[in-house]
PDB file of C-alpha atoms in Angstrom:
ATOM      1  CA  GLN A  23     242.987 197.030 127.275  1.00  0.00           C
ATOM      2  CA  LYS A  24     241.162 194.350 125.335  1.00  0.00           C
ATOM      3  CA  GLU A  25     242.255 193.672 121.787  1.00  0.00           C
ATOM      4  CA  VAL A  26     238.828 194.430 120.319  1.00  0.00           C
ATOM      5  CA  GLU A  27     236.247 196.667 121.975  1.00  0.00           C
ATOM      6  CA  GLN A  28     232.626 196.758 120.921  1.00  0.00           C
ATOM      7  CA  ASP A  29     229.698 198.424 122.658  1.00  0.00           C
ATOM      8  CA  PRO A  30     227.244 195.640 123.548  1.00  0.00           C
ATOM      9  CA  GLY A  31     224.163 197.869 123.210  1.00  0.00           C
ATOM     10  CA  PRO A  32     221.328 197.266 122.870  1.00  0.00           C
ATOM     11  CA  LEU A  33     220.933 199.820 120.135  1.00  0.00           C
ATOM     12  CA  SER A  34     217.333 200.587 119.142  1.00  0.00           C
ATOM     13  CA  VAL A  35     216.557 202.582 116.010  1.00  0.00           C
ATOM     14  CA  PRO A  36     213.372 203.156 113.987  1.00  0.00           C
ATOM     15  CA  GLU A  37     212.837 201.319 110.724  1.00  0.00           C
ATOM     16  CA  GLY A  38     214.376 203.143 107.788  1.00  0.00           C
ATOM     17  CA  ALA A  39     217.084 204.840 109.815  1.00  0.00           C
ATOM     18  CA  ILE A  40     220.805 204.574 109.089  1.00  0.00           C
ATOM     19  CA  VAL A  41     222.558 202.403 111.632  1.00  0.00           C
ATOM     20  CA  SER A  42     226.177 202.867 112.619  1.00  0.00           C
ATOM     21  CA  LEU A  43     228.013 200.074 114.428  1.00  0.00           C
ATOM     22  CA  ASN A  44     231.607 200.456 115.532  1.00  0.00           C
ATOM     23  CA  CYS A  45     234.616 198.674 116.975  1.00  0.00           C
ATOM     24  CA  THR A  46     237.987 199.850 118.162  1.00  0.00           C
ATOM     25  CA  TYR A  47     241.082 197.732 118.427  1.00  0.00           C
ATOM     26  CA  SER A  48     244.532 197.975 119.898  1.00  0.00           C
ATOM     27  CA  ASN A  49     246.733 195.776 117.689  1.00  0.00           C
ATOM     28  CA  SER A  50     248.009 197.744 114.714  1.00  0.00           C
ATOM     29  CA  ALA A  51     249.017 194.480 113.017  1.00  0.00           C
ATOM     30  CA  PHE A  52     245.407 193.615 112.180  1.00  0.00           C
ATOM     31  CA  GLN A  53     244.898 193.796 108.416  1.00  0.00           C
ATOM     32  CA  TYR A  54     241.719 191.831 107.730  1.00  0.00           C
ATOM     33  CA  PHE A  55     238.396 193.024 109.105  1.00  0.00           C
ATOM     34  CA  MET A  56     235.037 191.290 109.177  1.00  0.00           C
ATOM     35  CA  TRP A  57     231.486 191.888 110.243  1.00  0.00           C
ATOM     36  CA  TYR A  58     229.242 189.001 111.179  1.00  0.00           C
ATOM     37  CA  ARG A  59     225.513 189.038 111.860  1.00  0.00           C
ATOM     38  CA  GLN A  60     224.166 186.598 114.406  1.00  0.00           C
ATOM     39  CA  TYR A  61     220.491 185.985 114.926  1.00  0.00           C
ATOM     40  CA  SER A  62     219.331 184.629 118.250  1.00  0.00           C
ATOM     41  CA  ARG A  63     220.315 180.970 118.736  1.00  0.00           C
ATOM     42  CA  LYS A  64     222.005 180.812 115.325  1.00  0.00           C
ATOM     43  CA  GLY A  65     225.605 180.787 114.133  1.00  0.00           C
ATOM     44  CA  PRO A  66     227.329 183.975 112.906  1.00  0.00           C
ATOM     45  CA  GLU A  67     226.857 184.825 109.232  1.00  0.00           C
ATOM     46  CA  LEU A  68     229.614 186.664 107.392  1.00  0.00           C
ATOM     47  CA  LEU A  69     228.390 190.035 106.089  1.00  0.00           C
ATOM     48  CA  MET A  70     231.526 191.889 105.072  1.00  0.00           C
ATOM     49  CA  TYR A  71     235.210 191.046 104.670  1.00  0.00           C
ATOM     50  CA  THR A  72     237.716 193.807 104.006  1.00  0.00           C
ATOM     51  CA  TYR A  73     241.431 194.225 103.785  1.00  0.00           C
ATOM     52  CA  SER A  74     243.316 197.233 105.166  1.00  0.00           C
ATOM     53  CA  SER A  75     241.830 200.738 105.207  1.00  0.00           C
ATOM     54  CA  GLY A  76     238.991 202.004 103.080  1.00  0.00           C
ATOM     55  CA  ASN A  77     235.340 201.402 102.339  1.00  0.00           C
ATOM     56  CA  LYS A  78     233.455 198.441 100.949  1.00  0.00           C
ATOM     57  CA  GLU A  79     229.812 198.491  99.986  1.00  0.00           C
ATOM     58  CA  ASP A  80     227.418 195.587  99.513  1.00  0.00           C
ATOM     59  CA  GLY A  81     223.786 196.474  99.046  1.00  0.00           C
ATOM     60  CA  ARG A  82     222.550 198.317 102.117  1.00  0.00           C
ATOM     61  CA  PHE A  83     225.758 197.568 104.028  1.00  0.00           C
ATOM     62  CA  THR A  84     228.961 199.616 104.025  1.00  0.00           C
ATOM     63  CA  ALA A  85     232.075 198.623 105.936  1.00  0.00           C
ATOM     64  CA  GLN A  86     234.644 201.268 106.746  1.00  0.00           C
ATOM     65  CA  VAL A  87     238.148 200.748 108.113  1.00  0.00           C
ATOM     66  CA  ASP A  88     240.368 203.511 109.483  1.00  0.00           C
ATOM     67  CA  LYS A  89     243.633 201.863 110.434  1.00  0.00           C
ATOM     68  CA  SER A  90     245.214 205.128 111.549  1.00  0.00           C
ATOM     69  CA  SER A  91     242.553 205.442 114.249  1.00  0.00           C
ATOM     70  CA  LYS A  92     242.181 201.671 114.792  1.00  0.00           C
ATOM     71  CA  TYR A  93     238.465 202.055 114.226  1.00  0.00           C
ATOM     72  CA  ILE A  94     236.068 200.106 112.044  1.00  0.00           C
ATOM     73  CA  SER A  95     232.435 200.750 111.262  1.00  0.00           C
ATOM     74  CA  LEU A  96     229.462 199.053 109.661  1.00  0.00           C
ATOM     75  CA  PHE A  97     226.677 201.203 108.262  1.00  0.00           C
ATOM     76  CA  ILE A  98     223.253 199.821 107.456  1.00  0.00           C
ATOM     77  CA  ARG A  99     221.050 201.984 105.244  1.00  0.00           C
ATOM     78  CA  ASP A 100     217.266 201.778 105.137  1.00  0.00           C
ATOM     79  CA  SER A 101     217.249 199.512 108.178  1.00  0.00           C
ATOM     80  CA  GLN A 102     214.591 196.802 108.348  1.00  0.00           C
ATOM     81  CA  PRO A 103     213.137 194.856 111.281  1.00  0.00           C
ATOM     82  CA  SER A 104     214.854 191.795 109.812  1.00  0.00           C
ATOM     83  CA  ASP A 105     218.196 193.498 110.517  1.00  0.00           C
ATOM     84  CA  SER A 106     217.523 193.032 114.230  1.00  0.00           C
ATOM     85  CA  ALA A 107     220.375 190.800 115.395  1.00  0.00           C
ATOM     86  CA  THR A 108     223.739 190.880 117.127  1.00  0.00           C
ATOM     87  CA  TYR A 109     226.557 192.242 114.989  1.00  0.00           C
ATOM     88  CA  LEU A 110     230.060 190.987 115.712  1.00  0.00           C
ATOM     89  CA  CYS A 111     233.174 192.682 114.439  1.00  0.00           C
ATOM     90  CA  ALA A 112     236.216 190.490 113.912  1.00  0.00           C
ATOM     91  CA  MET A 113     239.761 190.893 112.693  1.00  0.00           C
ATOM     92  CA  SER A 114     242.976 189.049 112.013  1.00  0.00           C
ATOM     93  CA  MET A 115     246.583 189.801 111.145  1.00  0.00           C
ATOM     94  CA  ASN A 116     246.846 187.423 108.220  1.00  0.00           C
ATOM     95  CA  ARG A 117     244.436 185.319 106.204  1.00  0.00           C
ATOM     96  CA  ASP A 118     245.506 182.131 107.948  1.00  0.00           C
ATOM     97  CA  ASP A 119     245.622 183.741 111.352  1.00  0.00           C
ATOM     98  CA  LYS A 120     243.288 183.398 114.296  1.00  0.00           C
ATOM     99  CA  ILE A 121     240.259 185.691 114.164  1.00  0.00           C
ATOM    100  CA  ILE A 122     239.655 187.932 117.175  1.00  0.00           C
ATOM    101  CA  PHE A 123     236.015 188.754 117.755  1.00  0.00           C
ATOM    102  CA  GLY A 124     234.317 191.627 119.511  1.00  0.00           C
ATOM    103  CA  LYS A 125     231.552 190.748 121.963  1.00  0.00           C
ATOM    104  CA  GLY A 126     228.871 191.982 119.573  1.00  0.00           C
ATOM    105  CA  THR A 127     226.332 194.799 119.523  1.00  0.00           C
ATOM    106  CA  ARG A 128     222.648 193.903 119.868  1.00  0.00           C
ATOM    107  CA  LEU A 129     220.599 195.869 117.362  1.00  0.00           C
ATOM    108  CA  HIS A 130     216.815 196.322 117.447  1.00  0.00           C
ATOM    109  CA  ILE A 131     215.033 197.885 114.481  1.00  0.00           C
ATOM    110  CA  LEU A 132     211.669 199.169 115.611  1.00  0.00           C
ATOM    111  CA  PRO A 133     208.799 198.832 113.069  1.00  0.00           C
TER     112      PRO A 133
ATOM    113  CA  ASP B  15     221.790 174.065 100.736  1.00  0.00           C
ATOM    114  CA  ALA B  16     223.276 173.957 104.219  1.00  0.00           C
ATOM    115  CA  MET B  17     227.059 174.142 103.892  1.00  0.00           C
ATOM    116  CA  VAL B  18     228.177 173.690 107.496  1.00  0.00           C
ATOM    117  CA  ILE B  19     225.922 171.327 109.377  1.00  0.00           C
ATOM    118  CA  GLN B  20     225.943 170.741 113.083  1.00  0.00           C
ATOM    119  CA  ASN B  21     224.174 167.956 114.932  1.00  0.00           C
ATOM    120  CA  PRO B  22     222.377 167.921 117.168  1.00  0.00           C
ATOM    121  CA  ARG B  23     221.144 171.518 117.364  1.00  0.00           C
ATOM    122  CA  TYR B  24     220.300 171.077 121.031  1.00  0.00           C
ATOM    123  CA  GLN B  25     222.028 168.661 123.369  1.00  0.00           C
ATOM    124  CA  VAL B  26     221.247 168.013 126.996  1.00  0.00           C
ATOM    125  CA  THR B  27     223.683 166.039 129.091  1.00  0.00           C
ATOM    126  CA  GLN B  28     224.286 165.325 132.740  1.00  0.00           C
ATOM    127  CA  PHE B  29     227.153 166.621 134.790  1.00  0.00           C
ATOM    128  CA  GLY B  30     230.153 164.399 134.101  1.00  0.00           C
ATOM    129  CA  LYS B  31     228.515 162.389 131.292  1.00  0.00           C
ATOM    130  CA  PRO B  32     230.625 162.419 128.087  1.00  0.00           C
ATOM    131  CA  VAL B  33     229.073 164.090 125.089  1.00  0.00           C
ATOM    132  CA  THR B  34     230.028 164.351 121.417  1.00  0.00           C
ATOM    133  CA  LEU B  35     229.009 167.131 119.068  1.00  0.00           C
ATOM    134  CA  SER B  36     229.396 166.752 115.334  1.00  0.00           C
ATOM    135  CA  CYS B  37     230.060 169.030 112.415  1.00  0.00           C
ATOM    136  CA  SER B  38     230.042 168.273 108.724  1.00  0.00           C
ATOM    137  CA  GLN B  39     230.628 170.462 105.699  1.00  0.00           C
ATOM    138  CA  THR B  40     229.898 170.288 102.002  1.00  0.00           C
ATOM    139  CA  LEU B  41     232.347 173.059 101.096  1.00  0.00           C
ATOM    140  CA  ASN B  42     235.449 170.863 100.967  1.00  0.00           C
ATOM    141  CA  HIS B  43     237.267 173.439 103.081  1.00  0.00           C
ATOM    142  CA  ASN B  44     240.532 172.219 104.541  1.00  0.00           C
ATOM    143  CA  VAL B  45     240.380 174.260 107.762  1.00  0.00           C
ATOM    144  CA  MET B  46     237.805 173.530 110.463  1.00  0.00           C
ATOM    145  CA  TYR B  47     237.296 175.280 113.790  1.00  0.00           C
ATOM    146  CA  TRP B  48     235.462 174.708 117.051  1.00  0.00           C
ATOM    147  CA  TYR B  49     234.348 177.719 119.075  1.00  0.00           C
ATOM    148  CA  GLN B  50     232.570 178.033 122.384  1.00  0.00           C
ATOM    149  CA  GLN B  51     230.192 180.962 122.768  1.00  0.00           C
ATOM    150  CA  LYS B  52     228.505 181.878 126.017  1.00  0.00           C
ATOM    151  CA  SER B  53     225.644 184.334 126.290  1.00  0.00           C
ATOM    152  CA  SER B  54     226.598 187.883 125.254  1.00  0.00           C
ATOM    153  CA  GLN B  55     230.215 186.807 124.766  1.00  0.00           C
ATOM    154  CA  ALA B  56     232.478 186.662 121.761  1.00  0.00           C
ATOM    155  CA  PRO B  57     233.077 183.221 120.256  1.00  0.00           C
ATOM    156  CA  LYS B  58     236.108 181.653 121.940  1.00  0.00           C
ATOM    157  CA  LEU B  59     238.340 179.488 119.776  1.00  0.00           C
ATOM    158  CA  LEU B  60     238.937 176.044 121.280  1.00  0.00           C
ATOM    159  CA  PHE B  61     241.003 174.428 118.507  1.00  0.00           C
ATOM    160  CA  HIS B  62     241.247 174.063 114.780  1.00  0.00           C
ATOM    161  CA  TYR B  63     242.438 171.662 112.113  1.00  0.00           C
ATOM    162  CA  TYR B  64     244.484 172.828 109.167  1.00  0.00           C
ATOM    163  CA  ASP B  65     244.096 169.776 106.960  1.00  0.00           C
ATOM    164  CA  LYS B  66     245.021 166.982 109.362  1.00  0.00           C
ATOM    165  CA  ASP B  67     247.151 169.167 111.607  1.00  0.00           C
ATOM    166  CA  PHE B  68     245.505 169.752 114.965  1.00  0.00           C
ATOM    167  CA  ASN B  69     246.058 173.111 116.708  1.00  0.00           C
ATOM    168  CA  ASN B  70     244.943 173.466 120.300  1.00  0.00           C
ATOM    169  CA  GLU B  71     244.516 176.883 121.922  1.00  0.00           C
ATOM    170  CA  ALA B  72     246.676 177.229 125.019  1.00  0.00           C
ATOM    171  CA  ASP B  73     243.738 177.913 127.320  1.00  0.00           C
ATOM    172  CA  THR B  74     241.457 175.126 126.051  1.00  0.00           C
ATOM    173  CA  PRO B  75     240.786 172.747 128.960  1.00  0.00           C
ATOM    174  CA  ASP B  76     241.954 169.132 128.628  1.00  0.00           C
ATOM    175  CA  ASN B  77     238.318 168.155 129.052  1.00  0.00           C
ATOM    176  CA  PHE B  78     237.785 169.158 125.405  1.00  0.00           C
ATOM    177  CA  GLN B  79     239.034 166.900 122.637  1.00  0.00           C
ATOM    178  CA  SER B  80     238.501 166.796 118.915  1.00  0.00           C
ATOM    179  CA  ARG B  81     238.656 164.335 116.047  1.00  0.00           C
ATOM    180  CA  ARG B  82     238.663 164.890 112.323  1.00  0.00           C
ATOM    181  CA  PRO B  83     238.379 161.530 110.547  1.00  0.00           C
ATOM    182  CA  ASN B  84     238.158 163.088 107.077  1.00  0.00           C
ATOM    183  CA  THR B  85     237.851 166.467 105.338  1.00  0.00           C
ATOM    184  CA  SER B  86     234.095 166.641 105.762  1.00  0.00           C
ATOM    185  CA  PHE B  87     233.615 165.740 109.393  1.00  0.00           C
ATOM    186  CA  CYS B  88     234.861 167.049 112.705  1.00  0.00           C
ATOM    187  CA  PHE B  89     233.808 166.089 116.229  1.00  0.00           C
ATOM    188  CA  LEU B  90     234.015 167.811 119.586  1.00  0.00           C
ATOM    189  CA  ASP B  91     234.210 165.498 122.581  1.00  0.00           C
ATOM    190  CA  ILE B  92     233.640 166.813 126.077  1.00  0.00           C
ATOM    191  CA  ARG B  93     234.874 164.102 128.393  1.00  0.00           C
ATOM    192  CA  SER B  94     233.330 165.227 131.655  1.00  0.00           C
ATOM    193  CA  PRO B  95     231.026 168.200 131.149  1.00  0.00           C
ATOM    194  CA  GLY B  96     230.712 170.650 133.986  1.00  0.00           C
ATOM    195  CA  LEU B  97     228.038 173.255 134.542  1.00  0.00           C
ATOM    196  CA  GLY B  98     230.434 175.872 133.199  1.00  0.00           C
ATOM    197  CA  ASP B  99     230.576 174.077 129.847  1.00  0.00           C
ATOM    198  CA  ALA B 100     226.971 174.932 129.044  1.00  0.00           C
ATOM    199  CA  ALA B 101     227.233 177.117 125.962  1.00  0.00           C
ATOM    200  CA  MET B 102     226.682 177.314 122.227  1.00  0.00           C
ATOM    201  CA  TYR B 103     229.329 175.363 120.334  1.00  0.00           C
ATOM    202  CA  LEU B 104     230.054 176.658 116.867  1.00  0.00           C
ATOM    203  CA  CYS B 105     231.823 174.897 114.041  1.00  0.00           C
ATOM    204  CA  ALA B 106     233.370 176.971 111.265  1.00  0.00           C
ATOM    205  CA  THR B 107     235.272 176.222 108.076  1.00  0.00           C
ATOM    206  CA  ARG B 108     237.643 178.081 105.817  1.00  0.00           C
ATOM    207  CA  VAL B 109     239.753 177.570 102.745  1.00  0.00           C
ATOM    208  CA  GLY B 110     243.419 177.756 103.682  1.00  0.00           C
ATOM    209  CA  GLY B 111     244.912 180.995 102.363  1.00  0.00           C
ATOM    210  CA  LYS B 112     241.560 182.751 102.390  1.00  0.00           C
ATOM    211  CA  GLY B 113     240.345 184.575 105.448  1.00  0.00           C
ATOM    212  CA  GLU B 114     236.580 184.138 105.409  1.00  0.00           C
ATOM    213  CA  GLN B 115     235.216 181.698 107.967  1.00  0.00           C
ATOM    214  CA  PHE B 116     231.798 180.161 107.483  1.00  0.00           C
ATOM    215  CA  PHE B 117     229.878 179.087 110.543  1.00  0.00           C
ATOM    216  CA  GLY B 118     227.373 176.363 111.178  1.00  0.00           C
ATOM    217  CA  PRO B 119     224.147 176.991 113.107  1.00  0.00           C
ATOM    218  CA  GLY B 120     225.678 175.828 116.379  1.00  0.00           C
ATOM    219  CA  THR B 121     224.800 173.249 119.006  1.00  0.00           C
ATOM    220  CA  ARG B 122     223.399 174.561 122.253  1.00  0.00           C
ATOM    221  CA  LEU B 123     224.640 172.384 125.103  1.00  0.00           C
ATOM    222  CA  THR B 124     222.811 172.220 128.410  1.00  0.00           C
ATOM    223  CA  VAL B 125     224.452 170.492 131.385  1.00  0.00           C
ATOM    224  CA  LEU B 126     222.159 169.342 134.172  1.00  0.00           C
TER     225      LEU B 126
END
């Protein structure tokens, strides 16, 4: 079993819809959870950074962590065509620890 | 405004011909990373510097070397590129003690 599992997609949704992106993981020691957005041929851009379980909201983005289920989610409200990108989940045990990435989910928002 | 800068953005080299990729940062972060990312794959950590301390991942081939002459700059040297080394190379930085990593735009390496 891989440490971090993420459905590669592609996921296509109409503009304005709520998008749900998810990752599961196997290592219960992970405490820090991240979501990165990566446009084609660009470097990853940090969207959300959370610690332990719970929700964090930033504009149209909400990150959710359920450590009991080893499951993290990113919700995008009022999705826009500009949200079309690959979304990578990532996690680490400690702040100074190595980050483990998922393979990314390709998201297409259809105008 | 660019905070993590990578040059060149695109690099073409020949099989076996040494190549150097560069990364610079204006954030004054003390931790710098090099990742390799192949198409539809997760970024793979090659090595990182925590201040001047170099940390190599166990599965990073000897063909890959790195230098960090000062806080702002870090280089990735590929001594004898093979076809399998064609990838996007990403530089990232972080403040020690804080978890967020900030990535540069990447250098796409093509090996002919």
